């Protein structure tokens, strides 16, 4: 006997569905309670499916809602459904997939895929064959409903469908889908392509076997009049470009012609999908060859796509010029992620290298529209193509740019400024001749009456900051800085934000060039403090922190400290311990403390105390959470990480002055707990080890009593799976070593093997290799007898990783170590002596006694092998190395 609803029960369920559409919160709460009660009855779910599939007298939104509540129940408790209920629901779904209402069909499709993704594809063997059969139905609704359900299943379970678990249904499904590419209904054609598209990136075998048919079928749809179909065709071609470019190359010319048309499609969604093609193609080795002949067509199309659409302008309130007094809504403020401290070394020809994990954040010219749109995609495509074609792009662009940059319509002028910014990286060399007249024009655009023009001018100028700084300061730097500082105080929030970010970039490029203007800069930044709303304050902290990083100790003047510190400390006192705005403020103070050094002393005590408190509170909360997870919430570890990093900044900036602060606090105990956090957030350990190294340098007497407990923990963290943790632990070991001297001896065995293993690992990031080499050298410096025996195991990678480091204290101690180990085990270096010679030659000005050590080793080796062998040996040297060794060491 088929299940039938009880009239009274049905009325209860319908009343519930009506109530749940009420906007009143009290009613909503009652609905939640009622739902929980009804979920105690196993056949409640039968009522829900009955309303969805059979109760045609009800309105569609109510029926659909019944299905969505059922979907949530399936998600939460499907494993507890009695088999009779589960079977009833499955049967009803399949029998009604062809409901005349598109809304009801879609709801049933969602319900089917939810059941399927609960592991039921295996235990519902008839599902896929039945849905595939229903595709043959003459009834449009049945065919469309089944396809809708199949598309959702393909999206949710693409990997499972291509596995042996279900004995490879795709072998039947894919050829079946391909037949429907020719169906008379555009909706069905669109479903069919969307289904197959799910299997491109995973390279499903069944699709690879039919790849040529698939591509031919796509080409046949090139002229389709339906925009959804065109969008799916474009999406397929973009993915095939990544996965099976070999199959597209023979047709590349006509595909490019097609994509040029589609990138101008009247439907923006189609144009956006097509525009992705250029981004993907730019990453392929064949890009240059394939596109060279088409740049003349493509360039104007991309440039045209970079204009704001009318909808963008409405969403961006492009006509609102002054909004600085309007408070920010909280959801506009993106969560900020604190980037934990990683210890790096200085390199030849520049500041510390940041090549490894740099975030490309310079393209967010309008990130409140963070949804990807045609403007952003076109700009990104132009940016990557500029990097591929370099100067060859300019002949196609420059004639257009002239017309854009001086256009009377602000929307067009704005897009021209964006174009100029997008090509800055790739076409810099070719742009240099035009910059002397373009930069003043852009600086003028900073005063445009339209806020969106002012804000894009900020961004584009920041992309040329490197060139501006390379010119005499009075030519462009001074006028640019003067205008940017005015824009920081603009009446429009978007302009304030763009100006602050651009100024931070300028600070990084200009560094100490800014020192003469510090007073003027600080006046502006401090004035902005009183003016900014919430979101831009966070960016202002960043600009102040970057200024401190860029000018360093030049900031340590009473006049500057008096301007800068009072507003920062006022904010610091205003913020509660649980306020996330502390993150950017702590980061900012960390930079300021490092720059001011002793100038920060009057402010350090309350800052230090609060950081210790933040660490303590977080540890305590984590402890309570681990013991009673149902009673307590998990703490936000970021508070602790940021606090540890600021303590590092204080230790680095104040040096020995932190001694009394450390003495009066339990920081060493807290640090011990943080270092042991075997927790999901390696950043806690990463920041702990950085702080340990900084405290070791600043006030070792407080660290020394804990070394016996700390060293084993450092040893276990030499695990390159967590690059940054491993890097900071390695660095801290090196610093401890220099303080401990011979007393380091008992701990060498805990760390040496791991370090030697890391330095020999393929694909180890450069920063980690360098720190590992320094630490091995330092261990050898304090305990040469213990380390020298393994010299042959690391000497070659040791030499290659340190040759590019600048002369500094760390490099000095490491090379002394290597010389002492060679003294103990000269045979250990014989096989790789040429690498040692090369590393020695990388020194510009070694201290006299270190130069003597090098001299003795080089001449000792030469005497050992004899004149003739030495001649043969030194023949292998590159000419430059030969010259340097002859000039500096007379060998």
CSV table of C-alpha atoms in Angstrom, one decimal, residues 128-486:
chain,number,residue,atom,x,y,z
A,128,UNK,CA,21.7,7.4,-13.6
A,129,UNK,CA,20.2,4.9,-16.1
A,130,UNK,CA,16.7,6.2,-15.4
A,131,UNK,CA,17.7,9.8,-15.8
A,132,UNK,CA,19.6,9.0,-19.0
A,133,UNK,CA,16.5,7.2,-20.3
A,134,UNK,CA,14.2,10.0,-19.5
A,135,UNK,CA,16.3,12.3,-21.7
A,136,UNK,CA,14.7,10.4,-24.7
A,137,UNK,CA,11.2,11.5,-23.6
A,138,UNK,CA,9.2,13.3,-26.1
A,139,UNK,CA,7.9,15.5,-23.3
A,140,UNK,CA,10.1,18.6,-23.1
A,141,UNK,CA,9.5,19.0,-19.3
A,142,UNK,CA,10.7,15.5,-18.6
A,143,UNK,CA,13.8,15.9,-20.8
A,144,UNK,CA,14.7,19.3,-19.3
A,145,UNK,CA,14.1,18.2,-15.7
A,146,UNK,CA,16.2,15.1,-16.1
A,147,UNK,CA,19.0,17.1,-17.8
A,148,UNK,CA,18.8,19.7,-15.0
A,149,UNK,CA,19.3,16.9,-12.4
A,150,UNK,CA,22.1,15.3,-14.4
A,151,UNK,CA,23.9,18.6,-14.7
A,152,UNK,CA,23.8,19.1,-10.9
A,153,UNK,CA,25.0,15.5,-10.4
A,154,UNK,CA,27.9,16.1,-12.8
A,155,UNK,CA,28.8,19.3,-11.0
A,156,UNK,CA,28.8,17.6,-7.5
A,157,UNK,CA,30.2,14.2,-8.3
A,158,UNK,CA,32.4,14.5,-11.4
A,159,UNK,CA,35.2,12.5,-9.8
A,160,UNK,CA,33.0,9.6,-8.6
A,161,UNK,CA,31.4,9.3,-12.1
A,162,UNK,CA,34.8,8.7,-13.6
A,163,UNK,CA,35.8,6.0,-11.2
A,164,UNK,CA,35.5,2.2,-11.1
A,165,UNK,CA,33.2,2.5,-8.1
A,166,UNK,CA,30.2,2.9,-10.4
A,167,UNK,CA,31.7,0.9,-13.2
A,168,UNK,CA,32.3,4.0,-15.4
A,169,UNK,CA,28.8,5.3,-16.3
A,170,UNK,CA,30.5,8.1,-18.3
A,171,UNK,CA,31.3,5.6,-21.1
A,172,UNK,CA,27.5,5.7,-21.8
A,173,UNK,CA,26.7,9.2,-20.5
A,174,UNK,CA,29.2,11.3,-22.5
A,175,UNK,CA,28.3,9.9,-26.0
A,176,UNK,CA,24.6,10.4,-24.9
A,177,UNK,CA,25.2,14.0,-23.9
A,178,UNK,CA,27.0,14.7,-27.2
A,179,UNK,CA,23.9,13.7,-29.2
A,180,UNK,CA,21.9,16.4,-27.5
A,181,UNK,CA,24.3,19.2,-28.7
A,182,UNK,CA,22.0,19.3,-31.8
A,183,UNK,CA,18.7,19.3,-29.9
A,184,UNK,CA,16.1,21.8,-31.0
A,185,UNK,CA,15.7,23.4,-27.6
A,186,UNK,CA,18.4,25.9,-26.6
A,187,UNK,CA,17.9,25.1,-22.9
A,188,UNK,CA,18.6,21.4,-23.6
A,189,UNK,CA,21.6,22.2,-25.8
A,190,UNK,CA,23.0,24.3,-23.0
A,191,UNK,CA,22.5,21.6,-20.3
A,192,UNK,CA,24.3,19.0,-22.6
A,193,UNK,CA,27.4,21.2,-23.0
A,194,UNK,CA,27.4,22.1,-19.3
A,195,UNK,CA,27.3,18.4,-18.4
A,196,UNK,CA,30.3,17.5,-20.6
A,197,UNK,CA,32.2,20.6,-19.4
A,198,UNK,CA,32.4,19.2,-15.9
A,199,UNK,CA,34.8,16.5,-17.2
A,200,UNK,CA,37.3,18.6,-19.1
A,201,UNK,CA,39.6,19.7,-16.3
A,202,UNK,CA,39.7,16.2,-14.8
A,203,UNK,CA,40.6,14.7,-18.2
A,204,UNK,CA,37.9,12.0,-17.8
A,205,UNK,CA,38.9,9.1,-20.0
A,206,UNK,CA,35.4,8.8,-21.6
A,207,UNK,CA,35.7,12.4,-22.7
A,208,UNK,CA,39.2,12.0,-24.0
A,209,UNK,CA,38.0,9.0,-26.1
A,210,UNK,CA,35.4,11.3,-27.7
A,211,UNK,CA,37.4,14.5,-27.8
A,212,UNK,CA,37.3,15.0,-31.5
A,213,UNK,CA,33.5,14.6,-31.7
A,214,UNK,CA,33.2,17.0,-28.8
A,215,UNK,CA,35.3,19.7,-30.4
A,216,UNK,CA,33.5,19.2,-33.8
A,217,UNK,CA,30.1,19.5,-32.0
A,218,UNK,CA,31.3,22.7,-30.2
A,219,UNK,CA,32.4,24.2,-33.6
A,220,UNK,CA,28.9,23.3,-35.0
A,221,UNK,CA,27.4,25.5,-32.2
A,222,UNK,CA,29.6,28.5,-32.9
A,223,UNK,CA,26.8,30.5,-34.5
A,224,UNK,CA,24.1,29.5,-31.9
A,225,UNK,CA,21.6,32.3,-31.3
A,226,UNK,CA,21.1,31.4,-27.6
A,227,UNK,CA,23.5,33.3,-25.2
A,228,UNK,CA,23.6,30.5,-22.6
A,229,UNK,CA,24.8,28.1,-25.3
A,230,UNK,CA,27.4,30.5,-26.5
A,231,UNK,CA,28.6,31.0,-23.0
A,232,UNK,CA,29.0,27.3,-22.4
A,233,UNK,CA,30.8,26.9,-25.8
A,234,UNK,CA,33.3,29.6,-24.8
A,235,UNK,CA,33.8,28.0,-21.4
A,236,UNK,CA,34.5,24.6,-23.0
A,237,UNK,CA,37.1,26.1,-25.4
A,238,UNK,CA,38.9,28.0,-22.5
A,239,UNK,CA,39.2,24.7,-20.5
A,240,UNK,CA,40.3,22.7,-23.6
A,241,UNK,CA,43.0,25.3,-24.1
A,242,UNK,CA,44.5,24.2,-20.7
A,243,UNK,CA,43.9,20.5,-21.1
A,244,UNK,CA,44.0,19.5,-24.7
A,245,UNK,CA,45.7,22.4,-26.6
A,246,UNK,CA,47.1,19.7,-29.0
A,247,UNK,CA,43.6,19.2,-30.3
A,248,UNK,CA,42.9,22.9,-30.8
A,249,UNK,CA,46.2,23.9,-32.4
A,250,UNK,CA,45.1,22.8,-35.9
A,251,UNK,CA,42.0,25.0,-35.7
A,252,UNK,CA,43.6,27.8,-33.7
A,253,UNK,CA,43.2,30.5,-36.4
A,254,UNK,CA,39.4,30.0,-36.6
A,255,UNK,CA,39.0,29.6,-32.8
A,256,UNK,CA,40.8,33.0,-32.3
A,257,UNK,CA,38.5,34.6,-34.9
A,258,UNK,CA,35.5,33.2,-33.0
A,259,UNK,CA,36.7,34.4,-29.6
A,260,UNK,CA,37.4,37.9,-31.0
A,261,UNK,CA,33.7,38.0,-32.0
A,262,UNK,CA,32.5,36.6,-28.7
A,263,UNK,CA,34.6,38.9,-26.6
A,264,UNK,CA,32.4,41.7,-28.1
A,265,UNK,CA,29.2,39.7,-27.5
A,266,UNK,CA,26.2,41.9,-26.6
A,267,UNK,CA,25.6,39.6,-23.6
A,268,UNK,CA,28.3,40.5,-21.0
A,269,UNK,CA,28.3,37.0,-19.5
A,270,UNK,CA,29.3,35.5,-22.9
A,271,UNK,CA,31.9,38.3,-23.4
A,272,UNK,CA,33.4,37.6,-20.0
A,273,UNK,CA,33.7,33.8,-20.6
A,274,UNK,CA,35.3,34.6,-24.0
A,275,UNK,CA,37.7,37.1,-22.5
A,276,UNK,CA,39.0,34.4,-20.2
A,277,UNK,CA,40.4,32.8,-23.4
A,278,UNK,CA,43.1,35.5,-23.7
A,279,UNK,CA,44.1,35.1,-20.1
A,280,UNK,CA,44.5,31.3,-20.5
A,281,UNK,CA,46.2,31.5,-23.9
A,282,UNK,CA,48.8,33.9,-22.5
A,283,UNK,CA,50.0,31.2,-20.2
A,284,UNK,CA,50.6,28.8,-23.1
A,285,UNK,CA,54.0,28.5,-24.8
A,286,UNK,CA,52.3,28.9,-28.2
A,287,UNK,CA,50.7,32.3,-27.3
A,288,UNK,CA,53.2,34.5,-29.1
A,289,UNK,CA,53.1,32.5,-32.3
A,290,UNK,CA,49.3,32.1,-32.2
A,291,UNK,CA,48.4,35.7,-31.4
A,292,UNK,CA,51.0,37.8,-33.2
A,293,UNK,CA,48.9,38.2,-36.3
A,294,UNK,CA,45.8,39.0,-34.3
A,295,UNK,CA,47.0,41.7,-32.0
A,296,UNK,CA,45.8,44.4,-34.3
A,297,UNK,CA,42.2,43.1,-33.8
A,298,UNK,CA,42.5,42.0,-30.2
A,299,UNK,CA,44.0,45.1,-28.7
A,300,UNK,CA,41.1,47.5,-29.4
A,301,UNK,CA,38.6,44.9,-28.2
A,302,UNK,CA,40.3,44.4,-24.8
A,303,UNK,CA,40.8,48.2,-24.5
A,304,UNK,CA,37.1,48.7,-25.2
A,305,UNK,CA,36.1,46.1,-22.6
A,306,UNK,CA,38.0,48.1,-19.9
A,307,UNK,CA,35.4,50.9,-19.7
A,308,UNK,CA,33.1,50.9,-16.7
A,309,UNK,CA,29.7,49.6,-17.7
A,310,UNK,CA,26.6,51.7,-16.8
A,311,UNK,CA,25.8,49.1,-14.1
A,312,UNK,CA,29.3,49.4,-12.6
A,313,UNK,CA,29.0,53.1,-12.3
A,314,UNK,CA,25.6,52.8,-10.6
A,315,UNK,CA,27.0,50.2,-8.2
A,316,UNK,CA,30.1,52.2,-7.5
A,317,UNK,CA,28.0,55.3,-6.9
A,318,UNK,CA,30.1,57.0,-9.6
A,319,UNK,CA,28.1,60.2,-9.4
A,320,UNK,CA,28.7,60.6,-5.6
A,321,UNK,CA,31.7,62.7,-5.3
A,322,UNK,CA,31.9,63.3,-1.5
A,323,UNK,CA,31.1,60.5,0.9
A,324,UNK,CA,33.8,60.8,3.5
A,325,UNK,CA,31.3,61.5,6.3
A,326,UNK,CA,29.3,58.4,5.6
A,327,UNK,CA,30.3,55.6,8.0
A,328,UNK,CA,31.3,52.2,6.4
A,329,UNK,CA,28.9,49.3,6.6
A,330,UNK,CA,30.7,46.4,8.2
A,331,UNK,CA,30.2,43.9,5.4
A,332,UNK,CA,32.2,46.3,3.1
A,333,UNK,CA,35.3,45.6,5.1
A,334,UNK,CA,37.1,42.5,3.9
A,335,UNK,CA,38.7,40.3,6.5
A,336,UNK,CA,42.4,41.0,6.9
A,337,UNK,CA,44.9,38.2,7.0
A,338,UNK,CA,48.0,38.8,9.0
A,339,UNK,CA,51.1,37.6,7.2
A,340,UNK,CA,53.3,36.0,9.8
A,341,UNK,CA,56.8,36.9,10.2
A,342,UNK,CA,59.4,35.0,8.1
A,343,UNK,CA,63.1,35.7,8.6
A,344,UNK,CA,64.9,36.5,5.4
A,345,UNK,CA,68.4,37.6,4.4
A,346,UNK,CA,69.6,40.5,2.3
A,347,UNK,CA,70.7,39.8,-1.2
A,348,UNK,CA,73.1,41.3,-3.7
A,349,UNK,CA,71.6,44.2,-5.6
A,350,UNK,CA,68.6,44.9,-3.5
A,351,UNK,CA,66.6,44.6,-0.3
A,352,UNK,CA,65.5,41.3,1.1
A,353,UNK,CA,64.1,39.0,-1.6
A,354,UNK,CA,60.4,38.5,-1.6
A,355,UNK,CA,60.1,36.3,-4.6
A,356,UNK,CA,58.7,33.3,-2.9
A,357,UNK,CA,55.3,34.2,-1.6
A,358,UNK,CA,54.6,37.7,-2.8
A,359,UNK,CA,50.9,38.4,-3.1
A,360,UNK,CA,49.9,40.1,-6.3
A,361,UNK,CA,47.7,42.6,-4.8
A,362,UNK,CA,48.4,45.5,-7.1
A,363,UNK,CA,45.6,44.8,-9.5
A,364,UNK,CA,42.7,45.5,-7.2
A,365,UNK,CA,41.9,48.9,-8.7
A,366,UNK,CA,38.3,48.5,-7.8
A,367,UNK,CA,38.0,45.7,-5.4
A,368,UNK,CA,34.6,46.5,-3.9
A,369,UNK,CA,33.2,45.1,-7.1
A,370,UNK,CA,35.2,42.1,-6.2
A,371,UNK,CA,33.0,40.0,-8.5
A,372,UNK,CA,35.0,39.3,-11.6
A,373,UNK,CA,33.6,41.3,-14.5
A,374,UNK,CA,34.5,42.1,-18.1
A,375,UNK,CA,36.5,45.2,-17.2
A,376,UNK,CA,38.7,43.3,-14.7
A,377,UNK,CA,39.1,40.4,-17.1
A,378,UNK,CA,40.1,42.6,-20.0
A,379,UNK,CA,42.6,44.5,-17.9
A,380,UNK,CA,44.1,41.3,-16.6
A,381,UNK,CA,44.3,39.9,-20.1
A,382,UNK,CA,46.0,43.1,-21.4
A,383,UNK,CA,48.4,42.9,-18.4
A,384,UNK,CA,49.5,39.3,-19.2
A,385,UNK,CA,49.7,39.9,-22.9
A,386,UNK,CA,51.9,42.9,-22.2
A,387,UNK,CA,54.2,40.6,-20.3
A,388,UNK,CA,54.2,38.2,-23.3
A,389,UNK,CA,54.7,40.6,-26.2
A,390,UNK,CA,56.5,43.4,-24.3
A,391,UNK,CA,57.3,46.3,-26.7
A,392,UNK,CA,55.6,44.6,-29.7
A,393,UNK,CA,52.2,45.4,-28.2
A,394,UNK,CA,52.8,49.2,-28.2
A,395,UNK,CA,52.3,49.9,-31.9
A,396,UNK,CA,48.8,48.6,-31.6
A,397,UNK,CA,48.1,50.4,-28.3
A,398,UNK,CA,49.8,53.8,-28.5
A,399,UNK,CA,47.5,55.2,-31.3
A,400,UNK,CA,44.5,54.2,-29.2
A,401,UNK,CA,45.9,55.6,-26.0
A,402,UNK,CA,46.3,59.1,-27.3
A,403,UNK,CA,42.6,59.3,-28.1
A,404,UNK,CA,41.6,57.8,-24.8
A,405,UNK,CA,43.7,59.8,-22.3
A,406,UNK,CA,42.5,63.2,-23.5
A,407,UNK,CA,38.9,62.2,-24.2
A,408,UNK,CA,36.2,64.6,-23.0
A,409,UNK,CA,34.0,61.7,-21.7
A,410,UNK,CA,35.3,60.8,-18.3
A,411,UNK,CA,34.4,57.1,-18.7
A,412,UNK,CA,36.6,56.8,-21.7
A,413,UNK,CA,39.4,58.8,-20.2
A,414,UNK,CA,39.3,56.6,-17.1
A,415,UNK,CA,39.6,53.4,-19.2
A,416,UNK,CA,42.7,54.9,-20.9
A,417,UNK,CA,44.3,55.5,-17.5
A,418,UNK,CA,43.5,51.9,-16.5
A,419,UNK,CA,45.1,50.7,-19.8
A,420,UNK,CA,48.2,52.6,-19.1
A,421,UNK,CA,48.4,51.0,-15.6
A,422,UNK,CA,47.7,47.5,-17.0
A,423,UNK,CA,50.7,47.6,-19.4
A,424,UNK,CA,53.1,49.2,-16.9
A,425,UNK,CA,54.8,46.0,-16.0
A,426,UNK,CA,55.1,44.3,-19.4
A,427,UNK,CA,55.8,47.4,-21.6
A,428,UNK,CA,57.9,49.5,-19.2
A,429,UNK,CA,61.0,49.7,-21.4
A,430,UNK,CA,59.0,50.8,-24.4
A,431,UNK,CA,57.0,53.3,-22.4
A,432,UNK,CA,60.0,55.1,-21.0
A,433,UNK,CA,60.3,57.6,-23.9
A,434,UNK,CA,56.7,58.7,-23.3
A,435,UNK,CA,56.7,58.9,-19.5
A,436,UNK,CA,58.2,62.4,-19.2
A,437,UNK,CA,55.0,63.8,-20.7
A,438,UNK,CA,52.6,61.1,-19.5
A,439,UNK,CA,53.4,61.3,-15.8
A,440,UNK,CA,52.6,65.1,-15.5
A,441,UNK,CA,49.4,64.4,-17.4
A,442,UNK,CA,48.5,61.6,-14.9
A,443,UNK,CA,49.4,63.8,-12.0
A,444,UNK,CA,47.0,66.4,-13.4
A,445,UNK,CA,44.3,63.6,-13.5
A,446,UNK,CA,44.7,63.3,-9.8
A,447,UNK,CA,42.8,66.6,-9.6
A,448,UNK,CA,40.0,65.5,-12.0
A,449,UNK,CA,36.5,66.4,-10.9
A,450,UNK,CA,35.3,62.7,-11.2
A,451,UNK,CA,36.3,60.6,-8.2
A,452,UNK,CA,36.7,57.4,-10.3
A,453,UNK,CA,39.2,59.2,-12.5
A,454,UNK,CA,41.2,60.4,-9.5
A,455,UNK,CA,41.2,56.9,-7.9
A,456,UNK,CA,42.4,55.1,-11.1
A,457,UNK,CA,45.1,57.8,-11.6
A,458,UNK,CA,46.4,56.9,-8.1
A,459,UNK,CA,46.7,53.2,-9.1
A,460,UNK,CA,48.3,53.8,-12.5
A,461,UNK,CA,50.9,56.2,-11.1
A,462,UNK,CA,51.8,53.6,-8.4
A,463,UNK,CA,52.5,51.2,-11.3
A,464,UNK,CA,55.2,53.7,-12.6
A,465,UNK,CA,56.6,54.6,-9.2
A,466,UNK,CA,59.8,52.8,-9.9
A,467,UNK,CA,60.5,55.0,-12.9
A,468,UNK,CA,59.4,58.2,-11.1
A,469,UNK,CA,61.9,57.5,-8.3
A,470,UNK,CA,64.7,56.8,-10.8
A,471,UNK,CA,64.5,60.4,-12.1
A,472,UNK,CA,65.8,63.6,-10.3
A,473,UNK,CA,63.4,64.1,-7.3
A,474,UNK,CA,62.3,67.6,-8.3
A,475,UNK,CA,61.2,66.4,-11.8
A,476,UNK,CA,58.4,64.0,-10.9
A,477,UNK,CA,58.7,62.6,-7.3
A,478,UNK,CA,58.0,65.9,-5.6
A,479,UNK,CA,55.0,66.9,-7.6
A,480,UNK,CA,53.6,63.3,-7.5
A,481,UNK,CA,54.1,63.1,-3.7
A,482,UNK,CA,52.5,66.5,-3.2
A,483,UNK,CA,49.4,65.6,-5.2
A,484,UNK,CA,49.1,62.1,-3.7
A,485,UNK,CA,49.2,63.5,-0.2
A,486,UNK,CA,46.3,65.8,-1.2
